[in-house]
Amino acid sequence: MDKIRIACFVSTLTLLPACGGDSSSNQSQTGTENTGTTNFKVSVDAPAQLLPSGSEQASTSFGLLSLAYADTVEGLEKENFAVAVIGPDGKVVEKVTLTDGNWERENDGTYTITLPGGERLDCVVLVSLDDGTPAVQIGEQLPTDVLLAPTTSTRFQVDLNSSVAYQAIVDEIAAADGWGDYAAAVGSNPADIQTTDELVSELIASVADNVDSLVENLGALNFDVATVLATPEIKELATKVVERIKTERDAVTTNAATVLESGLWWLWSAQEWTENNARLVELEAGKISFNNGVTTESIYEWDSNSEDPITLTEADMTSTQSLDAIDTTNMNIDSWVLTQYPDEAWQAAYDMIVFRSADQNKAVFADIGLHQDPNLDHQITLKEINLAGKKVSTFLSYPQTQAFLPYLPKDLTFGGNAKGYKIEEQAGTDIRYELWHDNDCDPLFNGNCNRAWLNGEANAPTELAEIVAETASTGPFVGDIHGVWLSQDILAELIDDAGKTLVLWYRAANDNFTKAHTDTWQEKNIYGETLYIFTVPEELAEADQDFDADEREVFFAVQNGFVRKGAIKSSVNTDSELLLNQAAIDTIYTNASVDNLPQFGRCTEGDKTTSATESDLIQALANCGFLRADNYMDTFYGHNLVRVNGNGETRAYQFKNDGTFDYFKDGLQRTPRQWQLDDGLIRIHYDDQNDPSYELLALTQADVPGGQFAFKIYTHDAYPGEPQIDEVWSYVAKRYDPQTVLTACEADDSGFDDQNSVPFEGQEKTMQEYEQAVTACRVNTAGDRQARYTARGLQNKAWQVTDEETEYMLYFDTDENNDGWFDGLFRNVDPNDAEEVGFEWQIVDDQYHLKANIDGIDLTELGTIVAANGTEFSVKYYSKQSNWPTDFNYMDEDEGEIWSETYRVIELEDVPALPQ
């Protein structure tokens, strides 16, 4: 968890920097004029999905990397690049021609571009991953289907993150009058490029997690750069981060002692998927204060499984510490830190701090387990930001606080006394050697789960010599490699040769590994302890989700009898998280509520009724979200997934694990269809070689406990001889158990005298009472939609009464009297009560109307569907007979009977004939 008591880092990607010409207009430049040229070392990274099919451009250095991360793109040509200069309106004012003299592909997979002048914001490098040069046009906006990055540093990476970041800055500049805050970073002679380069780097780091999540979420789908750049969530986040960074630059140093007396608040949040595919959100807040030598910290926890409100009413944990009364009782060890303590070099750290001192300039604190050595102290200064009137969402745009946002009103602003604080921190030692600690495993290794895992060896090593290989392995199979595991996909081979060679192997596929990196390892003696040390390169660490950015400096050491893995931590840390005062935290927690969560339902963004393509579906999924259907198919099998179209007609899908599914239209079973998983989508097609039609179903939201699932669909309807339909649309489906028979809702039904065929006295009902009964019984079939009657849904079908299986209602599409009423027939095939009665029917305002004359008595019925499960319908009726007011003095002309029935739908030809 990233909290105030932990050094919290921004892992800045150096977004790196020159260009011809001067795009500045009427601005004063005070920098030293760069009249020469600058060599820019450029690397290009892209997820595999963005590379052309069959492309050999991606580096094979790391095999098949996780789709959430990018591959280094090494095989690009000069024609894949373009360089442009933009004006303050975001439009291109100059293009720089690339030649063999100013563009070169290097052996290490990078590219060198030599440009006139130096680093600047308004000069941008564009990269097309497809064949052809980026379509840069003078007087036009930059293209959105390519990767891009500004030349704000001499070394930089062009990738999705840099593209999102630069587009956000360009949008901000274009919306302003002139270059505004960026005036000092443009033109061939920038006055201050460093400040803007730092902003770009921090912006890239801030959006990286969200971009990676989007890429991972879209999986192997065929999305493109434009999809990512156009995603509202990504664009909105980038805009907020720019605003936040610029506001935080105005922070001023404040009195640390005064602030700590009142107390500082930190926030932390996370979300993960549970085993049953439900999303679990954790929200956490902590307050830490320092008064009269006593440090007090209280922590408040909440998760989305809780039925309690999100409040700060009662702390889940409170710790009070002072230097002369350290208490580690019931405290969990967080890590082991290498110290100069003479009795035991490895000392426990508890992720709990105690302040040593605080004054107007600084505060000094230590971990409660390391307080005896001032060399392990941390010294911080606090910088204050006025948050009054500013949007809360802007300042919760850090990765570790973003999960709070759905629980808050979208446009919530901080109150008048709200303050934020940035930390500047300097550890007392140059570097810190930390071994992680965990006791949640079985067996434990002298109280700690942390142990070195040798490839192919179950026993935990107790000596460092056991993790060293005498000779280099040849690979590529995992069984051929003598190494120690760094993660599930990375093996480190430390070779005991003269040069202490290090080989890092990366899993290409299954048990097949490839050499990802070759370097050296070191053996060092520090404070009497022997450490084997090496570095994991940044690109390899990024390719593996098990690696954190601050754990690339790896070491192994023996601690408490076993070889364990640790990381070397730097002393200089910039806390990326914004800390808050009481007024700011009150704004957040007073308004935080589950009632602010987006309601489950259809996401209609990206819906397109004509000329849609699969690419339109992918863009819609980038906007709406995407869940891989293969994680949910087990919950679909054996159930009806029921949706309701805009007319109120039901459609049901009953998926089977043999690749087929039964399809029910208006309750009637149709010809079975086929399905298959296609990169997390459900591809539906017909068992007809002459019909190329198909549908792609993409799951965008899932409420597993509630049995509701939201889908985005691409339909390609191309049956020969029929008009072609290509559309993107959306619906919500609800899961029903077909083994559970739909029951009639009998609320407010009339008691009925079967002998006299009339409601009992006192059980006669009015139309108003019927409407109230319908309201009481009616439930949504799927999402916010209810099944409704339509003429098309009844025509040429038969409804069989579910609890009287000999009774059928037959509906025809003929109109014998030519009066707007269709023909129908009631049939009872019970041999003891066989009969047929003709009637007429029509649908008006979604309600079913029936009329008949039986032995001179006029009968009318009004019916409303109140529930449906895809194969059955529950109906509430209101009936009147012409003889009731005349034959029964307690009945008026405006009174009738309320009754209920349920039906299943079958083909007309399947209705049995009357018994002879």
Tab-separated table of N, CA and C in Angstrom, residues 723-808:
chain	number	residue	atom	x	y	z
A	723	PRO	N	-31.295	-7.173	-47.885
A	723	PRO	CA	-30.477	-5.971	-47.648
A	723	PRO	C	-29.442	-6.244	-46.560
A	724	GLN	N	-28.210	-5.830	-46.782
A	724	GLN	CA	-27.153	-6.078	-45.804
A	724	GLN	C	-27.284	-5.105	-44.642
A	725	ILE	N	-27.085	-5.623	-43.441
A	725	ILE	CA	-27.154	-4.811	-42.225
A	725	ILE	C	-25.839	-4.945	-41.481
A	726	ASP	N	-25.223	-3.823	-41.176
A	726	ASP	CA	-24.013	-3.793	-40.363
A	726	ASP	C	-24.222	-2.736	-39.288
A	727	GLU	N	-24.335	-3.168	-38.043
A	727	GLU	CA	-24.610	-2.225	-36.973
A	727	GLU	C	-23.909	-2.640	-35.691
A	728	VAL	N	-23.683	-1.642	-34.829
A	728	VAL	CA	-23.198	-1.863	-33.469
A	728	VAL	C	-24.306	-1.425	-32.528
A	729	TRP	N	-24.689	-2.299	-31.623
A	729	TRP	CA	-25.797	-1.996	-30.737
A	729	TRP	C	-25.522	-2.616	-29.367
A	730	SER	N	-26.460	-2.490	-28.457
A	730	SER	CA	-26.192	-2.907	-27.085
A	730	SER	C	-27.472	-3.391	-26.417
A	731	TYR	N	-27.296	-4.238	-25.443
A	731	TYR	CA	-28.442	-4.680	-24.644
A	731	TYR	C	-27.964	-5.227	-23.304
A	732	VAL	N	-28.929	-5.404	-22.395
A	732	VAL	CA	-28.697	-6.064	-21.110
A	732	VAL	C	-29.467	-7.373	-21.122
A	733	ALA	N	-28.812	-8.441	-20.735
A	733	ALA	CA	-29.459	-9.753	-20.642
A	733	ALA	C	-29.489	-10.190	-19.184
A	734	LYS	N	-30.561	-10.876	-18.839
A	734	LYS	CA	-30.688	-11.414	-17.494
A	734	LYS	C	-30.700	-12.931	-17.567
A	735	ARG	N	-30.058	-13.547	-16.578
A	735	ARG	CA	-29.930	-15.000	-16.538
A	735	ARG	C	-31.119	-15.606	-15.791
A	736	TYR	N	-31.768	-16.586	-16.425
A	736	TYR	CA	-32.885	-17.302	-15.816
A	736	TYR	C	-32.601	-18.794	-15.850
A	737	ASP	N	-33.072	-19.488	-14.834
A	737	ASP	CA	-32.961	-20.937	-14.794
A	737	ASP	C	-34.168	-21.535	-15.508
A	738	PRO	N	-33.972	-22.209	-16.630
A	738	PRO	CA	-35.121	-22.738	-17.381
A	738	PRO	C	-35.847	-23.853	-16.632
A	739	GLN	N	-35.206	-24.421	-15.606
A	739	GLN	CA	-35.861	-25.466	-14.825
A	739	GLN	C	-36.850	-24.889	-13.818
A	740	THR	N	-36.766	-23.587	-13.585
A	740	THR	CA	-37.679	-22.939	-12.652
A	740	THR	C	-38.863	-22.372	-13.427
A	741	VAL	N	-40.033	-22.940	-13.207
A	741	VAL	CA	-41.225	-22.539	-13.950
A	741	VAL	C	-41.683	-21.163	-13.466
A	742	LEU	N	-42.007	-20.317	-14.427
A	742	LEU	CA	-42.520	-18.988	-14.095
A	742	LEU	C	-43.900	-19.130	-13.458
A	743	THR	N	-44.114	-18.475	-12.344
A	743	THR	CA	-45.397	-18.575	-11.648
A	743	THR	C	-46.222	-17.317	-11.861
A	744	ALA	N	-47.519	-17.499	-11.788
A	744	ALA	CA	-48.427	-16.363	-11.942
A	744	ALA	C	-48.368	-15.477	-10.708
A	745	CYS	N	-48.457	-14.169	-10.921
A	745	CYS	CA	-48.549	-13.217	-9.814
A	745	CYS	C	-50.032	-12.991	-9.543
A	746	GLU	N	-50.532	-13.522	-8.437
A	746	GLU	CA	-51.965	-13.499	-8.160
A	746	GLU	C	-52.386	-12.362	-7.244
A	747	ALA	N	-51.528	-11.376	-7.072
A	747	ALA	CA	-51.861	-10.244	-6.211
A	747	ALA	C	-53.126	-9.545	-6.706
A	748	ASP	N	-54.102	-9.333	-5.798
A	748	ASP	CA	-55.362	-8.631	-6.072
A	748	ASP	C	-56.258	-9.369	-7.063
A	749	ASP	N	-56.006	-10.674	-7.299
A	749	ASP	CA	-56.904	-11.435	-8.173
A	749	ASP	C	-58.279	-11.560	-7.518
A	750	SER	N	-59.301	-11.622	-8.343
A	750	SER	CA	-60.681	-11.775	-7.862
A	750	SER	C	-60.931	-13.218	-7.449
A	751	GLY	N	-61.622	-13.385	-6.324
A	751	GLY	CA	-62.146	-14.706	-6.029
A	751	GLY	C	-63.260	-15.020	-7.017
A	752	PHE	N	-63.304	-16.230	-7.548
A	752	PHE	CA	-64.216	-16.504	-8.666
A	752	PHE	C	-65.162	-17.654	-8.318
A	753	ASP	N	-66.436	-17.433	-8.613
A	753	ASP	CA	-67.485	-18.434	-8.428
A	753	ASP	C	-67.567	-19.272	-9.708
A	754	ASP	N	-66.906	-20.451	-9.716
A	754	ASP	CA	-66.863	-21.275	-10.923
A	754	ASP	C	-68.255	-21.778	-11.329
A	755	GLN	N	-69.121	-22.007	-10.356
A	755	GLN	CA	-70.445	-22.541	-10.675
A	755	GLN	C	-71.272	-21.548	-11.462
A	756	ASN	N	-71.150	-20.254	-11.101
A	756	ASN	CA	-71.937	-19.210	-11.772
A	756	ASN	C	-71.098	-18.393	-12.751
A	757	SER	N	-69.820	-18.730	-12.849
A	757	SER	CA	-68.913	-18.030	-13.776
A	757	SER	C	-68.963	-16.521	-13.569
A	758	VAL	N	-68.724	-16.082	-12.332
A	758	VAL	CA	-68.765	-14.670	-11.980
A	758	VAL	C	-67.896	-14.464	-10.743
A	759	PRO	N	-67.283	-13.299	-10.586
A	759	PRO	CA	-66.555	-13.034	-9.344
A	759	PRO	C	-67.504	-13.086	-8.149
A	760	PHE	N	-66.998	-13.610	-7.017
A	760	PHE	CA	-67.795	-13.578	-5.806
A	760	PHE	C	-68.138	-12.134	-5.442
A	761	GLU	N	-69.244	-11.974	-4.733
A	761	GLU	CA	-69.612	-10.636	-4.278
A	761	GLU	C	-68.504	-10.083	-3.382
A	762	GLY	N	-68.146	-8.843	-3.637
A	762	GLY	CA	-67.037	-8.221	-2.921
A	762	GLY	C	-65.698	-8.429	-3.596
A	763	GLN	N	-65.639	-9.293	-4.613
A	763	GLN	CA	-64.408	-9.561	-5.352
A	763	GLN	C	-64.427	-8.929	-6.734
A	764	GLU	N	-65.492	-8.179	-7.013
A	764	GLU	CA	-65.532	-7.464	-8.288
A	764	GLU	C	-64.494	-6.334	-8.248
A	765	LYS	N	-63.862	-6.081	-9.400
A	765	LYS	CA	-62.743	-5.132	-9.455
A	765	LYS	C	-62.983	-4.083	-10.530
A	766	THR	N	-62.360	-2.892	-10.299
A	766	THR	CA	-62.423	-1.812	-11.276
A	766	THR	C	-61.148	-1.790	-12.115
A	767	MET	N	-61.193	-1.020	-13.188
A	767	MET	CA	-60.009	-0.873	-14.028
A	767	MET	C	-58.846	-0.268	-13.241
A	768	GLN	N	-59.145	0.679	-12.362
A	768	GLN	CA	-58.095	1.292	-11.558
A	768	GLN	C	-57.405	0.241	-10.681
A	769	GLU	N	-58.201	-0.655	-10.108
A	769	GLU	CA	-57.626	-1.711	-9.281
A	769	GLU	C	-56.780	-2.656	-10.130
A	770	TYR	N	-57.206	-2.889	-11.365
A	770	TYR	CA	-56.417	-3.723	-12.265
A	770	TYR	C	-55.062	-3.075	-12.549
A	771	GLU	N	-55.077	-1.797	-12.854
A	771	GLU	CA	-53.814	-1.099	-13.138
A	771	GLU	C	-52.890	-1.131	-11.937
A	772	GLN	N	-53.455	-1.015	-10.727
A	772	GLN	CA	-52.632	-1.106	-9.527
A	772	GLN	C	-52.055	-2.509	-9.370
A	773	ALA	N	-52.848	-3.531	-9.700
A	773	ALA	CA	-52.380	-4.909	-9.606
A	773	ALA	C	-51.253	-5.174	-10.601
A	774	VAL	N	-51.385	-4.618	-11.810
A	774	VAL	CA	-50.328	-4.762	-12.809
A	774	VAL	C	-49.034	-4.133	-12.303
A	775	THR	N	-49.149	-2.945	-11.740
A	775	THR	CA	-47.968	-2.258	-11.227
A	775	THR	C	-47.303	-3.075	-10.122
A	776	ALA	N	-48.118	-3.681	-9.263
A	776	ALA	CA	-47.575	-4.469	-8.165
A	776	ALA	C	-46.866	-5.725	-8.656
A	777	CYS	N	-47.341	-6.290	-9.757
A	777	CYS	CA	-46.795	-7.565	-10.244
A	777	CYS	C	-45.685	-7.413	-11.272
A	778	ARG	N	-45.646	-6.298	-11.941
A	778	ARG	CA	-44.763	-6.180	-13.096
A	778	ARG	C	-43.311	-6.028	-12.658
A	779	VAL	N	-42.441	-6.795	-13.261
A	779	VAL	CA	-41.008	-6.743	-12.977
A	779	VAL	C	-40.259	-6.592	-14.290
A	780	ASN	N	-39.098	-5.980	-14.202
A	780	ASN	CA	-38.261	-5.845	-15.389
A	780	ASN	C	-37.768	-7.221	-15.818
A	781	THR	N	-37.840	-7.462	-17.092
A	781	THR	CA	-37.381	-8.747	-17.618
A	781	THR	C	-35.862	-8.789	-17.699
A	782	ALA	N	-35.257	-7.710	-18.187
A	782	ALA	CA	-33.800	-7.618	-18.294
A	782	ALA	C	-33.425	-6.144	-18.299
A	783	GLY	N	-32.468	-5.773	-17.445
A	783	GLY	CA	-32.101	-4.372	-17.353
A	783	GLY	C	-33.294	-3.547	-16.928
A	784	ASP	N	-33.533	-2.444	-17.635
A	784	ASP	CA	-34.667	-1.586	-17.309
A	784	ASP	C	-35.844	-1.830	-18.250
A	785	ARG	N	-35.824	-2.950	-18.961
A	785	ARG	CA	-36.873	-3.213	-19.947
A	785	ARG	C	-37.815	-4.335	-19.481
A	786	GLN	N	-39.070	-4.186	-19.878
A	786	GLN	CA	-40.097	-5.167	-19.558
A	786	GLN	C	-40.622	-5.796	-20.848
A	787	ALA	N	-40.888	-7.088	-20.776
A	787	ALA	CA	-41.514	-7.749	-21.922
A	787	ALA	C	-42.906	-7.166	-22.148
A	788	ARG	N	-43.256	-6.952	-23.430
A	788	ARG	CA	-44.553	-6.379	-23.758
A	788	ARG	C	-45.150	-7.155	-24.934
A	789	TYR	N	-46.447	-7.066	-25.025
A	789	TYR	CA	-47.130	-7.679	-26.159
A	789	TYR	C	-46.805	-6.931	-27.451
A	790	THR	N	-46.625	-7.675	-28.522
A	790	THR	CA	-46.613	-7.122	-29.878
A	790	THR	C	-47.408	-8.075	-30.759
A	791	ALA	N	-47.994	-7.526	-31.810
A	791	ALA	CA	-48.744	-8.381	-32.734
A	791	ALA	C	-47.822	-9.403	-33.383
A	792	ARG	N	-46.619	-8.962	-33.758
A	792	ARG	CA	-45.668	-9.869	-34.399
A	792	ARG	C	-45.251	-10.999	-33.460
A	793	GLY	N	-45.208	-10.687	-32.168
A	793	GLY	CA	-44.807	-11.696	-31.203
A	793	GLY	C	-45.849	-12.766	-30.983
A	794	LEU	N	-47.119	-12.488	-31.321
A	794	LEU	CA	-48.183	-13.474	-31.129
A	794	LEU	C	-48.562	-14.205	-32.408
A	795	GLN	N	-48.448	-13.547	-33.522
A	795	GLN	CA	-48.970	-14.111	-34.766
A	795	GLN	C	-48.345	-15.462	-35.102
A	796	ASN	N	-49.258	-16.401	-35.479
A	796	ASN	CA	-48.864	-17.744	-35.911
A	796	ASN	C	-48.080	-18.506	-34.850
A	797	LYS	N	-48.471	-18.273	-33.612
A	797	LYS	CA	-47.906	-19.017	-32.490
A	797	LYS	C	-49.049	-19.471	-31.599
A	798	ALA	N	-48.732	-20.422	-30.726
A	798	ALA	CA	-49.707	-20.887	-29.748
A	798	ALA	C	-49.130	-20.726	-28.355
A	799	TRP	N	-49.949	-20.258	-27.419
A	799	TRP	CA	-49.551	-20.131	-26.021
A	799	TRP	C	-50.251	-21.231	-25.236
A	800	GLN	N	-49.450	-22.051	-24.590
A	800	GLN	CA	-49.975	-23.161	-23.808
A	800	GLN	C	-49.969	-22.788	-22.328
A	801	VAL	N	-51.113	-22.972	-21.669
A	801	VAL	CA	-51.201	-22.678	-20.238
A	801	VAL	C	-50.293	-23.648	-19.488
A	802	THR	N	-49.406	-23.126	-18.645
A	802	THR	CA	-48.389	-23.990	-18.031
A	802	THR	C	-48.953	-24.892	-16.948
A	803	ASP	N	-49.983	-24.443	-16.222
A	803	ASP	CA	-50.521	-25.307	-15.174
A	803	ASP	C	-51.799	-26.030	-15.606
A	804	GLU	N	-52.234	-25.792	-16.834
A	804	GLU	CA	-53.354	-26.530	-17.437
A	804	GLU	C	-52.925	-26.892	-18.848
A	805	GLU	N	-52.082	-27.910	-18.982
A	805	GLU	CA	-51.372	-28.153	-20.226
A	805	GLU	C	-52.270	-28.618	-21.364
A	806	THR	N	-53.556	-28.770	-21.088
A	806	THR	CA	-54.469	-29.133	-22.181
A	806	THR	C	-55.085	-27.912	-22.834
A	807	GLU	N	-54.796	-26.720	-22.290
A	807	GLU	CA	-55.430	-25.495	-22.790
A	807	GLU	C	-54.433	-24.690	-23.628
A	808	TYR	N	-54.899	-24.219	-24.790
A	808	TYR	CA	-54.040	-23.501	-25.724
A	808	TYR	C	-54.761	-22.267	-26.248
